[in-house]
């Protein structure tokens, strides 16, 4: 487990920063090319400008040989978002659909070239409640670790095994933080 935890940077906003061992253009393709994106996150149509669709076709059986947890988040689901910003290869922002329009949130990915590496800054904002934010933190962390594997030219680890380990680390971190208050 690495220490690249998601951090709350506002009341309804989390941020994760990672350094990936690949060019910005290569990392960009892992976000916008559905065939590459399904290897670490989800498949689905990706438009090429603001106002076009960003479809998230989640089927974790594509990235895990293990069983999903029994908490209802493991089954296939298709979510349809909308691209808000599309600036290849540096910025992608899209609306993440919630249960209602009032619960929609915004995902922003910023990629900065660092020589032959890339600094990835992911911001998930307008989170509707702390429980969703906590789940998003764990999910993004685990998914981005798979992206790290792929950009290291290694096979991606088993998602559900890694998700469970990551969730335990976040729970431990939460208890440690509460004990410091």
PDB file of N, CA and C in Angstrom, residues 52-93:
ATOM      1  N   UNK A  52     -20.256  16.718 -24.813  1.00  0.00           N
ATOM      2  CA  UNK A  52     -20.408  15.354 -25.311  1.00  0.00           C
ATOM      3  C   UNK A  52     -20.384  14.358 -24.152  1.00  0.00           C
ATOM      4  N   UNK A  53     -20.789  13.104 -24.424  1.00  0.00           N
ATOM      5  CA  UNK A  53     -20.912  12.124 -23.339  1.00  0.00           C
ATOM      6  C   UNK A  53     -19.575  11.601 -22.816  1.00  0.00           C
ATOM      7  N   UNK A  54     -19.597  11.269 -21.543  1.00  0.00           N
ATOM      8  CA  UNK A  54     -18.533  10.500 -20.903  1.00  0.00           C
ATOM      9  C   UNK A  54     -19.255   9.354 -20.210  1.00  0.00           C
ATOM     10  N   UNK A  55     -19.255   8.196 -20.868  1.00  0.00           N
ATOM     11  CA  UNK A  55     -19.989   7.038 -20.362  1.00  0.00           C
ATOM     12  C   UNK A  55     -19.050   6.187 -19.523  1.00  0.00           C
ATOM     13  N   UNK A  56     -19.523   5.797 -18.340  1.00  0.00           N
ATOM     14  CA  UNK A  56     -18.750   4.943 -17.434  1.00  0.00           C
ATOM     15  C   UNK A  56     -19.463   3.602 -17.334  1.00  0.00           C
ATOM     16  N   UNK A  57     -18.952   2.628 -18.079  1.00  0.00           N
ATOM     17  CA  UNK A  57     -19.503   1.279 -18.112  1.00  0.00           C
ATOM     18  C   UNK A  57     -18.653   0.417 -17.180  1.00  0.00           C
ATOM     19  N   UNK A  58     -19.092   0.344 -15.927  1.00  0.00           N
ATOM     20  CA  UNK A  58     -18.349  -0.395 -14.912  1.00  0.00           C
ATOM     21  C   UNK A  58     -18.710  -1.876 -14.964  1.00  0.00           C
ATOM     22  N   UNK A  59     -17.712  -2.692 -15.153  1.00  0.00           N
ATOM     23  CA  UNK A  59     -17.835  -4.139 -15.024  1.00  0.00           C
ATOM     24  C   UNK A  59     -16.498  -4.600 -14.458  1.00  0.00           C
ATOM     25  N   UNK A  60     -16.437  -4.644 -13.141  1.00  0.00           N
ATOM     26  CA  UNK A  60     -15.163  -4.930 -12.482  1.00  0.00           C
ATOM     27  C   UNK A  60     -14.653  -6.337 -12.741  1.00  0.00           C
ATOM     28  N   UNK A  61     -15.474  -7.200 -13.340  1.00  0.00           N
ATOM     29  CA  UNK A  61     -14.964  -8.526 -13.693  1.00  0.00           C
ATOM     30  C   UNK A  61     -13.886  -8.409 -14.770  1.00  0.00           C
ATOM     31  N   UNK A  62     -13.819  -7.260 -15.471  1.00  0.00           N
ATOM     32  CA  UNK A  62     -12.755  -7.039 -16.459  1.00  0.00           C
ATOM     33  C   UNK A  62     -11.417  -6.782 -15.786  1.00  0.00           C
ATOM     34  N   UNK A  63     -11.437  -6.332 -14.509  1.00  0.00           N
ATOM     35  CA  UNK A  63     -10.183  -5.972 -13.829  1.00  0.00           C
ATOM     36  C   UNK A  63      -9.981  -6.756 -12.537  1.00  0.00           C
ATOM     37  N   UNK A  64     -10.797  -7.773 -12.331  1.00  0.00           N
ATOM     38  CA  UNK A  64     -10.649  -8.571 -11.120  1.00  0.00           C
ATOM     39  C   UNK A  64     -11.114 -10.000 -11.358  1.00  0.00           C
ATOM     40  N   UNK A  65     -10.345 -10.937 -10.843  1.00  0.00           N
ATOM     41  CA  UNK A  65     -10.751 -12.339 -10.866  1.00  0.00           C
ATOM     42  C   UNK A  65     -11.433 -12.724  -9.566  1.00  0.00           C
ATOM     43  N   UNK A  66     -11.465 -11.811  -8.616  1.00  0.00           N
ATOM     44  CA  UNK A  66     -12.049 -12.070  -7.298  1.00  0.00           C
ATOM     45  C   UNK A  66     -13.491 -11.609  -7.250  1.00  0.00           C
ATOM     46  N   UNK A  67     -14.204 -12.098  -6.266  1.00  0.00           N
ATOM     47  CA  UNK A  67     -15.602 -11.714  -6.072  1.00  0.00           C
ATOM     48  C   UNK A  67     -15.702 -10.305  -5.514  1.00  0.00           C
ATOM     49  N   UNK A  68     -16.741  -9.618  -5.919  1.00  0.00           N
ATOM     50  CA  UNK A  68     -17.021  -8.279  -5.407  1.00  0.00           C
ATOM     51  C   UNK A  68     -17.498  -8.376  -3.964  1.00  0.00           C
ATOM     52  N   UNK A  69     -17.322  -7.302  -3.192  1.00  0.00           N
ATOM     53  CA  UNK A  69     -17.858  -7.311  -1.828  1.00  0.00           C
ATOM     54  C   UNK A  69     -19.382  -7.375  -1.843  1.00  0.00           C
ATOM     55  N   UNK A  70     -19.952  -7.734  -0.727  1.00  0.00           N
ATOM     56  CA  UNK A  70     -21.418  -7.867  -0.626  1.00  0.00           C
ATOM     57  C   UNK A  70     -22.094  -6.557  -0.236  1.00  0.00           C
ATOM     58  N   UNK A  71     -21.535  -5.420  -0.652  1.00  0.00           N
ATOM     59  CA  UNK A  71     -22.115  -4.133  -0.261  1.00  0.00           C
ATOM     60  C   UNK A  71     -22.869  -3.451  -1.390  1.00  0.00           C
ATOM     61  N   UNK A  72     -23.128  -4.183  -2.472  1.00  0.00           N
ATOM     62  CA  UNK A  72     -23.927  -3.619  -3.557  1.00  0.00           C
ATOM     63  C   UNK A  72     -23.149  -2.818  -4.577  1.00  0.00           C
ATOM     64  N   UNK A  73     -21.830  -2.677  -4.412  1.00  0.00           N
ATOM     65  CA  UNK A  73     -21.084  -1.850  -5.366  1.00  0.00           C
ATOM     66  C   UNK A  73     -20.352  -2.674  -6.416  1.00  0.00           C
ATOM     67  N   UNK A  74     -20.576  -3.976  -6.447  1.00  0.00           N
ATOM     68  CA  UNK A  74     -19.786  -4.810  -7.327  1.00  0.00           C
ATOM     69  C   UNK A  74     -20.392  -5.162  -8.658  1.00  0.00           C
ATOM     70  N   UNK A  75     -21.668  -4.980  -8.842  1.00  0.00           N
ATOM     71  CA  UNK A  75     -22.316  -5.385 -10.082  1.00  0.00           C
ATOM     72  C   UNK A  75     -22.069  -4.417 -11.215  1.00  0.00           C
ATOM     73  N   UNK A  76     -22.270  -4.884 -12.451  1.00  0.00           N
ATOM     74  CA  UNK A  76     -22.125  -3.994 -13.600  1.00  0.00           C
ATOM     75  C   UNK A  76     -23.116  -2.828 -13.524  1.00  0.00           C
ATOM     76  N   UNK A  77     -22.648  -1.677 -13.936  1.00  0.00           N
ATOM     77  CA  UNK A  77     -23.500  -0.484 -13.951  1.00  0.00           C
ATOM     78  C   UNK A  77     -22.983   0.460 -15.031  1.00  0.00           C
ATOM     79  N   UNK A  78     -23.900   1.138 -15.694  1.00  0.00           N
ATOM     80  CA  UNK A  78     -23.529   2.133 -16.695  1.00  0.00           C
ATOM     81  C   UNK A  78     -24.021   3.485 -16.214  1.00  0.00           C
ATOM     82  N   UNK A  79     -23.105   4.441 -16.185  1.00  0.00           N
ATOM     83  CA  UNK A  79     -23.419   5.812 -15.768  1.00  0.00           C
ATOM     84  C   UNK A  79     -23.069   6.740 -16.931  1.00  0.00           C
ATOM     85  N   UNK A  80     -23.935   7.706 -17.172  1.00  0.00           N
ATOM     86  CA  UNK A  80     -23.713   8.628 -18.283  1.00  0.00           C
ATOM     87  C   UNK A  80     -23.454  10.025 -17.752  1.00  0.00           C
ATOM     88  N   UNK A  81     -22.210  10.454 -17.931  1.00  0.00           N
ATOM     89  CA  UNK A  81     -21.816  11.806 -17.545  1.00  0.00           C
ATOM     90  C   UNK A  81     -21.693  12.677 -18.783  1.00  0.00           C
ATOM     91  N   UNK A  82     -21.299  13.921 -18.547  1.00  0.00           N
ATOM     92  CA  UNK A  82     -21.123  14.884 -19.636  1.00  0.00           C
ATOM     93  C   UNK A  82     -19.756  15.530 -19.493  1.00  0.00           C
ATOM     94  N   UNK A  83     -19.028  15.616 -20.588  1.00  0.00           N
ATOM     95  CA  UNK A  83     -17.728  16.282 -20.567  1.00  0.00           C
ATOM     96  C   UNK A  83     -17.943  17.774 -20.374  1.00  0.00           C
ATOM     97  N   UNK A  84     -17.206  18.332 -19.427  1.00  0.00           N
ATOM     98  CA  UNK A  84     -17.271  19.767 -19.152  1.00  0.00           C
ATOM     99  C   UNK A  84     -16.068  20.508 -19.737  1.00  0.00           C
ATOM    100  N   UNK A  85     -14.902  19.860 -19.690  1.00  0.00           N
ATOM    101  CA  UNK A  85     -13.680  20.420 -20.274  1.00  0.00           C
ATOM    102  C   UNK A  85     -12.906  19.297 -20.937  1.00  0.00           C
ATOM    103  N   UNK A  86     -12.364  19.569 -22.120  1.00  0.00           N
ATOM    104  CA  UNK A  86     -11.605  18.569 -22.863  1.00  0.00           C
ATOM    105  C   UNK A  86     -10.443  19.296 -23.517  1.00  0.00           C
ATOM    106  N   UNK A  87      -9.269  19.215 -22.898  1.00  0.00           N
ATOM    107  CA  UNK A  87      -8.071  19.914 -23.374  1.00  0.00           C
ATOM    108  C   UNK A  87      -6.911  18.930 -23.482  1.00  0.00           C
ATOM    109  N   UNK A  88      -6.864  18.141 -24.581  1.00  0.00           N
ATOM    110  CA  UNK A  88      -5.804  17.142 -24.727  1.00  0.00           C
ATOM    111  C   UNK A  88      -4.421  17.784 -24.753  1.00  0.00           C
ATOM    112  N   UNK A  89      -3.434  17.173 -24.166  1.00  0.00           N
ATOM    113  CA  UNK A  89      -3.487  16.046 -23.243  1.00  0.00           C
ATOM    114  C   UNK A  89      -3.339  16.500 -21.794  1.00  0.00           C
ATOM    115  N   UNK A  90      -3.945  17.630 -21.451  1.00  0.00           N
ATOM    116  CA  UNK A  90      -3.682  18.169 -20.119  1.00  0.00           C
ATOM    117  C   UNK A  90      -4.870  18.214 -19.160  1.00  0.00           C
ATOM    118  N   UNK A  91      -6.097  18.305 -19.660  1.00  0.00           N
ATOM    119  CA  UNK A  91      -7.213  18.456 -18.729  1.00  0.00           C
ATOM    120  C   UNK A  91      -8.488  17.822 -19.277  1.00  0.00           C
ATOM    121  N   UNK A  92      -9.136  17.070 -18.387  1.00  0.00           N
ATOM    122  CA  UNK A  92     -10.424  16.476 -18.682  1.00  0.00           C
ATOM    123  C   UNK A  92     -11.296  16.671 -17.452  1.00  0.00           C
ATOM    124  N   UNK A  93     -12.485  17.203 -17.652  1.00  0.00           N
ATOM    125  CA  UNK A  93     -13.440  17.340 -16.550  1.00  0.00           C
ATOM    126  C   UNK A  93     -14.782  16.833 -17.041  1.00  0.00           C
TER     127      UNK A  93
END
